[in-house]
Short mmCIF file of C-alpha atoms in Angstrom, two decimals:
data_model
loop_
_atom_site.label_atom_id
_atom_site.label_comp_id
_atom_site.label_asym_id
_atom_site.label_seq_id
_atom_site.Cartn_x
_atom_site.Cartn_y
_atom_site.Cartn_z
CA MET A 199 -13.67 41.25 208.06
CA THR A 200 -13.77 44.90 207.01
CA SER A 201 -15.33 47.58 209.17
CA THR A 202 -18.20 47.91 206.67
CA ALA A 203 -18.99 44.20 206.84
CA LEU A 204 -18.71 44.23 210.62
CA THR A 205 -21.17 47.14 210.81
CA ALA A 206 -23.60 45.34 208.52
CA THR A 207 -23.40 42.16 210.62
CA THR A 208 -24.01 44.13 213.80
CA ALA A 209 -26.97 45.91 212.18
CA ARG A 210 -28.54 42.59 211.17
CA ALA A 211 -28.10 40.99 214.59
CA PRO A 212 -31.03 42.75 216.32
CA ARG A 213 -33.39 41.62 213.54
CA TRP A 214 -32.44 37.99 214.02
CA LEU A 215 -32.77 38.44 217.77
CA ALA A 216 -36.21 39.98 217.35
CA PHE A 217 -37.41 37.14 215.12
CA LEU A 218 -35.99 34.58 217.54
CA LEU A 219 -37.69 36.15 220.57
CA ILE A 220 -41.03 36.38 218.77
CA ALA A 221 -40.79 32.77 217.57
CA VAL A 222 -39.95 31.49 221.06
CA ALA A 223 -42.75 33.53 222.63
CA VAL A 224 -45.33 32.28 220.13
CA ALA A 225 -44.16 28.67 220.50
CA LEU A 226 -44.39 28.86 224.30
CA ILE A 227 -47.84 30.47 224.21
CA VAL A 228 -49.18 27.84 221.83
CA ALA A 229 -47.62 24.88 223.68
CA THR A 230 -48.41 25.86 227.29
CA PRO A 231 -52.16 25.00 227.30
CA PHE A 232 -51.30 21.41 226.34
CA LEU A 233 -49.04 20.89 229.35
CA PRO A 234 -50.20 19.22 232.61
CA ASN A 235 -52.04 21.56 234.99
CA TYR A 236 -49.05 21.79 237.36
CA TYR A 237 -46.84 23.30 234.66
CA ILE A 238 -49.61 25.63 233.49
CA ARG A 239 -49.97 26.90 237.07
CA VAL A 240 -46.23 27.57 237.19
CA VAL A 241 -46.44 29.54 233.95
CA ASN A 242 -49.46 31.42 235.30
CA SER A 243 -47.42 32.40 238.35
CA LEU A 244 -44.66 33.59 236.02
CA LEU A 245 -47.13 35.72 234.04
CA ILE A 246 -48.55 37.27 237.22
CA TYR A 247 -45.05 38.34 238.29
CA ILE A 248 -44.36 39.68 234.80
CA LEU A 249 -47.53 41.76 235.11
CA LEU A 250 -46.44 42.97 238.55
CA GLY A 251 -42.99 43.77 237.16
CA ILE A 252 -44.51 45.84 234.35
CA GLY A 253 -46.48 47.82 236.93
CA LEU A 254 -43.59 48.43 239.31
CA ASN A 255 -41.26 49.24 236.42
CA ILE A 256 -43.26 52.37 235.66
CA VAL A 257 -42.30 53.83 239.04
CA VAL A 258 -38.84 52.32 239.46
CA GLY A 259 -37.62 52.03 235.87
CA TYR A 260 -39.28 54.94 234.10
CA ALA A 261 -39.59 57.55 236.87
CA GLY A 262 -36.63 56.41 239.00
CA LEU A 263 -38.64 56.23 242.26
CA LEU A 264 -37.74 53.29 244.51
CA ASP A 265 -41.01 51.74 245.71
CA LEU A 266 -40.74 48.87 248.21
CA GLY A 267 -44.45 48.81 249.04
CA PHE A 268 -45.82 47.78 245.66
CA VAL A 269 -47.31 44.62 247.14
CA ALA A 270 -49.96 46.86 248.78
CA PHE A 271 -51.61 47.48 245.40
CA TYR A 272 -51.41 43.77 244.64
CA ALA A 273 -53.30 43.13 247.88
CA VAL A 274 -55.86 45.85 247.13
CA GLY A 275 -56.75 44.20 243.82
CA ALA A 276 -56.89 40.71 245.29
CA TYR A 277 -59.15 41.71 248.17
CA THR A 278 -61.37 43.77 245.87
CA TYR A 279 -62.09 40.61 243.90
CA ALA A 280 -62.42 38.54 247.09
CA LEU A 281 -65.02 40.92 248.56
CA LEU A 282 -67.01 41.40 245.35
CA ALA A 283 -67.01 37.78 244.20
CA SER A 284 -67.76 35.74 247.32
CA ASN A 285 -70.18 35.30 250.19
CA GLN A 286 -68.07 37.58 252.41
CA ILE A 287 -70.36 40.58 251.90
CA GLY A 288 -72.94 38.81 249.75
CA VAL A 289 -71.89 40.36 246.42
CA HIS A 290 -71.17 38.26 243.32
CA LEU A 291 -69.98 40.45 240.46
CA PRO A 292 -68.37 39.08 237.26
CA LEU A 293 -64.68 39.54 236.57
CA LEU A 294 -65.16 42.19 233.88
CA ALA A 295 -67.18 44.31 236.33
CA ILE A 296 -64.62 43.93 239.12
CA LEU A 297 -61.58 44.82 236.99
CA PRO A 298 -62.47 48.53 236.48
CA ILE A 299 -63.50 48.84 240.13
CA ALA A 300 -60.18 47.36 241.28
CA ALA A 301 -58.29 49.55 238.81
CA LEU A 302 -60.02 52.68 240.16
CA ILE A 303 -59.39 51.70 243.79
CA GLY A 304 -55.77 50.87 242.96
CA ALA A 305 -55.20 54.20 241.19
CA THR A 306 -56.74 56.08 244.12
CA THR A 307 -54.53 54.16 246.55
CA GLY A 308 -51.49 54.95 244.41
CA ILE A 309 -52.27 58.66 244.49
CA LEU A 310 -52.81 58.53 248.26
CA LEU A 311 -49.35 56.99 248.56
CA GLY A 312 -47.81 59.45 246.14
CA LEU A 313 -49.09 62.63 247.79
CA PRO A 314 -47.11 62.38 251.07
CA VAL A 315 -43.88 61.19 249.38
CA LEU A 316 -43.60 63.79 246.62
CA ARG A 317 -40.66 65.50 248.32
CA LEU A 318 -38.87 62.29 249.29
CA ARG A 319 -36.06 60.65 247.34
CA GLY A 320 -33.77 57.65 247.54
CA ASP A 321 -33.60 55.75 250.82
CA TYR A 322 -36.25 57.91 252.49
CA LEU A 323 -38.74 57.16 249.73
CA ALA A 324 -37.95 53.44 249.95
CA ILE A 325 -38.51 53.39 253.73
CA VAL A 326 -41.85 55.22 253.53
CA THR A 327 -43.20 53.02 250.73
CA LEU A 328 -42.01 49.93 252.61
CA GLY A 329 -43.99 51.10 255.62
CA PHE A 330 -47.03 51.75 253.45
CA GLY A 331 -46.98 48.18 252.18
CA GLU A 332 -46.78 46.82 255.71
CA ILE A 333 -49.59 49.10 256.87
CA ILE A 334 -51.93 47.74 254.19
CA ARG A 335 -51.08 44.14 255.09
CA ILE A 336 -51.58 44.74 258.84
CA VAL A 337 -54.89 46.54 258.24
CA ILE A 338 -56.13 43.62 256.14
CA ASN A 339 -54.93 41.20 258.79
CA ASN A 340 -56.80 43.02 261.58
CA MET A 341 -60.11 43.78 259.84
CA ASP A 342 -61.74 40.50 260.83
CA ARG A 343 -65.30 41.52 260.03
CA LEU A 344 -64.52 42.65 256.50
CA THR A 345 -61.52 40.58 255.39
CA ASN A 346 -61.82 37.60 257.76
CA GLY A 347 -58.40 38.51 259.17
CA PRO A 348 -55.56 35.98 258.98
CA LYS A 349 -58.00 33.21 258.00
CA GLY A 350 -58.45 34.80 254.60
CA ILE A 351 -61.47 34.66 252.30
CA PRO A 352 -62.12 31.22 250.75
CA ALA A 353 -64.52 29.89 248.11
CA LEU A 354 -64.29 32.80 245.68
CA ASP A 355 -66.51 32.67 242.61
CA ARG A 356 -65.32 30.81 239.55
CA VAL A 357 -64.15 33.10 236.79
CA ASP A 358 -66.11 33.61 233.62
CA VAL A 359 -65.63 36.15 230.84
CA LEU A 360 -68.69 37.01 228.77
CA GLY A 361 -70.33 33.78 229.87
CA ILE A 362 -67.27 31.64 229.05
CA SER A 363 -65.72 29.86 232.03
CA VAL A 364 -61.98 30.44 232.43
CA ALA A 365 -61.66 28.91 235.89
CA ARG A 366 -59.31 26.12 234.77
CA PRO A 367 -55.54 26.83 234.66
CA ALA A 368 -55.56 26.93 230.84
CA GLY A 369 -58.33 29.56 230.86
CA ILE A 370 -56.46 31.68 233.42
CA PHE A 371 -53.37 31.33 231.22
CA TRP A 372 -55.08 32.93 228.22
CA LEU A 373 -56.52 35.66 230.44
CA LEU A 374 -53.02 36.43 231.75
CA VAL A 375 -51.46 36.35 228.27
CA VAL A 376 -53.94 38.92 226.97
CA THR A 377 -53.57 41.09 230.08
CA CYS A 378 -49.75 41.00 229.99
CA ILE A 379 -49.68 41.90 226.29
CA LEU A 380 -52.08 44.83 226.81
CA ALA A 381 -50.18 46.05 229.90
CA GLY A 382 -46.83 45.70 228.12
CA LEU A 383 -48.04 47.65 225.06
CA ALA A 384 -49.53 50.35 227.29
CA ALA A 385 -46.31 50.66 229.29
CA TRP A 386 -44.23 50.81 226.11
CA ARG A 387 -46.42 53.53 224.62
CA LEU A 388 -46.27 55.48 227.87
CA GLN A 389 -42.48 55.24 227.86
CA THR A 390 -42.30 56.82 224.39
CA SER A 391 -44.96 59.46 225.12
CA ILE A 392 -44.50 62.98 226.46
CA LEU A 393 -45.31 61.68 229.93
CA GLY A 394 -42.61 59.03 229.51
CA LYS A 395 -40.10 61.75 228.56
CA ALA A 396 -41.08 63.61 231.73
CA TRP A 397 -40.50 60.47 233.79
CA ALA A 398 -37.08 60.01 232.16
CA ALA A 399 -36.16 63.60 232.99
CA ILE A 400 -37.19 63.09 236.62
CA ARG A 401 -35.19 59.88 236.77
CA GLU A 402 -32.03 61.54 235.49
CA ASP A 403 -32.26 64.79 237.48
CA GLN A 404 -35.44 65.90 239.21
CA ASP A 405 -34.24 69.46 239.87
CA ALA A 406 -33.18 69.95 236.27
CA ALA A 407 -36.50 68.52 235.07
CA ALA A 408 -38.41 71.01 237.21
CA GLY A 409 -36.14 73.78 235.93
CA VAL A 410 -37.06 73.15 232.29
CA GLY A 411 -40.80 73.15 233.01
CA VAL A 412 -41.66 69.53 233.81
CA ASN A 413 -44.53 69.33 236.29
CA THR A 414 -42.84 66.83 238.57
CA THR A 415 -45.80 66.59 240.96
CA ASN A 416 -48.28 65.50 238.29
CA ALA A 417 -45.74 63.22 236.61
CA LYS A 418 -44.95 61.42 239.87
CA LEU A 419 -48.62 61.04 240.81
CA ALA A 420 -49.35 59.68 237.33
CA ALA A 421 -46.54 57.13 237.74
CA PHE A 422 -47.86 55.96 241.11
CA ALA A 423 -51.46 55.82 239.86
CA ILE A 424 -50.71 53.86 236.67
CA SER A 425 -48.34 51.53 238.47
CA ALA A 426 -50.92 50.86 241.18
CA THR A 427 -53.60 50.22 238.57
CA ILE A 428 -51.57 47.46 236.92
CA GLY A 429 -50.68 46.00 240.33
CA SER A 430 -54.35 45.90 241.32
CA ILE A 431 -55.32 44.17 238.07
CA ALA A 432 -52.64 41.56 238.76
CA GLY A 433 -54.12 41.08 242.23
CA VAL A 434 -57.59 40.52 240.78
CA ILE A 435 -56.36 37.80 238.44
CA PHE A 436 -54.30 36.22 241.22
CA ALA A 437 -57.35 36.01 243.50
CA ALA A 438 -59.51 34.71 240.66
CA SER A 439 -57.02 31.96 239.85
CA GLN A 440 -56.42 30.89 243.47
CA ARG A 441 -60.05 31.34 244.61
CA PHE A 442 -58.63 32.17 248.04
CA VAL A 443 -56.78 35.16 249.48
CA SER A 444 -55.05 35.77 252.80
CA PRO A 445 -52.58 38.37 254.14
CA GLU A 446 -49.74 35.81 253.91
CA SER A 447 -49.64 36.29 250.14
CA PHE A 448 -48.74 39.99 250.43
CA THR A 449 -45.68 40.17 252.64
CA LEU A 450 -42.58 42.34 252.30
CA GLN A 451 -40.81 39.38 250.72
CA GLU A 452 -43.16 39.64 247.73
CA SER A 453 -42.29 43.31 247.23
CA ILE A 454 -38.57 42.53 247.40
CA LEU A 455 -39.01 39.72 244.87
CA ILE A 456 -40.73 42.04 242.39
CA VAL A 457 -37.99 44.66 242.78
CA LEU A 458 -35.32 41.98 242.32
CA LEU A 459 -36.76 40.67 239.07
CA ILE A 460 -36.63 44.21 237.67
CA VAL A 461 -33.07 44.85 238.86
CA ILE A 462 -31.75 41.50 237.65
CA GLY A 463 -33.66 41.52 234.37
CA GLY A 464 -33.00 45.13 233.43
CA ILE A 465 -34.44 48.31 234.91
CA GLY A 466 -36.70 50.20 232.55
CA ASN A 467 -36.97 47.35 230.04
CA ILE A 468 -40.04 45.14 229.57
CA LEU A 469 -37.91 42.40 228.01
CA GLY A 470 -35.68 42.53 231.08
CA ILE A 471 -38.71 42.04 233.31
CA ILE A 472 -39.55 38.84 231.44
CA ALA A 473 -35.97 37.59 231.78
CA GLY A 474 -35.80 38.45 235.49
CA ALA A 475 -39.14 36.81 236.23
CA ALA A 476 -38.08 33.67 234.35
CA ILE A 477 -34.98 33.36 236.55
CA LEU A 478 -36.59 34.16 239.90
CA ILE A 479 -39.85 32.24 239.37
CA LEU A 480 -38.92 29.29 237.16
CA LEU A 481 -35.48 28.49 238.53
CA PRO A 482 -36.71 27.63 242.06
CA GLU A 483 -39.23 25.25 240.48
CA ILE A 484 -36.52 23.60 238.40
CA LEU A 485 -34.37 23.19 241.52
CA ARG A 486 -37.22 21.94 243.70
CA GLU A 487 -35.45 18.55 244.14
CA PHE A 488 -32.58 20.45 245.80
CA ALA A 489 -34.78 22.28 248.30
CA GLU A 490 -31.96 22.70 250.85
CA TRP A 491 -29.63 24.35 248.36
CA ARG A 492 -31.83 26.17 245.85
CA ILE A 493 -32.08 29.42 247.83
CA LEU A 494 -28.27 29.49 248.25
CA PHE A 495 -27.79 28.79 244.55
CA LEU A 496 -30.32 31.45 243.60
CA GLY A 497 -28.61 33.99 245.87
CA LEU A 498 -25.20 33.25 244.36
CA LEU A 499 -26.64 33.54 240.87
CA MET A 500 -28.12 36.95 241.67
CA VAL A 501 -24.80 38.19 243.08
CA VAL A 502 -22.94 36.98 239.98
CA LEU A 503 -25.46 38.54 237.61
CA ILE A 504 -25.36 41.88 239.41
CA ILE A 505 -21.53 41.87 239.27
CA ILE A 506 -21.12 40.87 235.62
CA ARG A 507 -24.30 42.56 234.31
CA PRO A 508 -24.90 45.67 236.48
CA GLY A 509 -27.35 46.98 233.88
CA GLY A 510 -29.41 43.80 234.03
CA ILE A 511 -29.63 40.77 231.75
CA VAL A 512 -31.36 42.88 229.08
CA PRO A 513 -30.04 46.47 229.37
CA ARG A 514 -32.19 49.54 228.75
CA SER A 515 -30.49 50.06 225.36
CA LEU A 516 -32.02 46.82 224.02
CA GLY A 517 -35.67 47.66 224.65
CA PRO A 518 -38.77 46.58 222.71
CA ASP A 519 -38.58 49.71 220.53
CA VAL A 520 -35.10 48.71 219.29
CA LEU A 521 -36.23 45.20 218.40
CA PHE A 522 -39.47 46.46 216.87
CA ARG A 523 -37.62 48.88 214.59
CA SER A 524 -35.18 46.14 213.60
CA LEU A 525 -38.03 44.00 212.26
CA PHE A 526 -38.95 46.62 209.66
CA ARG A 527 -35.47 47.84 208.82
CA ARG A 528 -34.42 47.24 205.25
#
């Protein structure tokens, strides 16, 4: 094969890959609502973690800031829904009214986290954000009068959107599909925007970015705020689907899991987040019959993937923009 033919074949490959990914995604979306409820719930869990991964990826992947306390925003969103859609404080708001409230509270919480860590980097930033996540969980666990403490808040209102009930797993599935698509498109557009370029500059070299005029303070706060907003929205949908929340759902292990799915899938790549979530969420379900060995197998798999694919399953170079352009290339 000549070099010209080889180049042409390589140029056509992304287009076929793009068509294949779109076809698989559409087929899965169409087929999932017809599965038994157990499998739909598993897919819903996968979509929630994809949404969480998209949120955390803004801070970790785009801005290069290691955040180990992301589960705090997840908890903020979940408890916002639990308090505003239950008998806990006697308020029963619909989902569409709670979502902007949770988003605003999440963004405010993200800024409050970002302000004291603006000068921190690397391990120090990771330790402080880890502590922040634990502080939120402990506060929720100890505020018995408001959050019902470790007992959690049960009997949350059934979900309806514009008068249409979406309380069943299939309804939650469509709600999550729409939310993930909107969040993914928003994150992709942010990545290619001027703000996204500022995040990339901070990720590569913060001092150099500041030297060429990037307002690193505003860019970092924007990353924390937007990331926290998406995390809070994921928490709202999680609480709405479970109709019960408790502090046990927002432990450090959850934060580590979200970070892992980004690292394994591909940092800074939405397609990598989907791949990482599929491995870390679906694989344990597939290996449920081997309960004693599945964690060991999953750990070995992660070690192997990190060794042979240090850039993740889907590297940053094969992002959605590359596949999107390949669809319309002549």
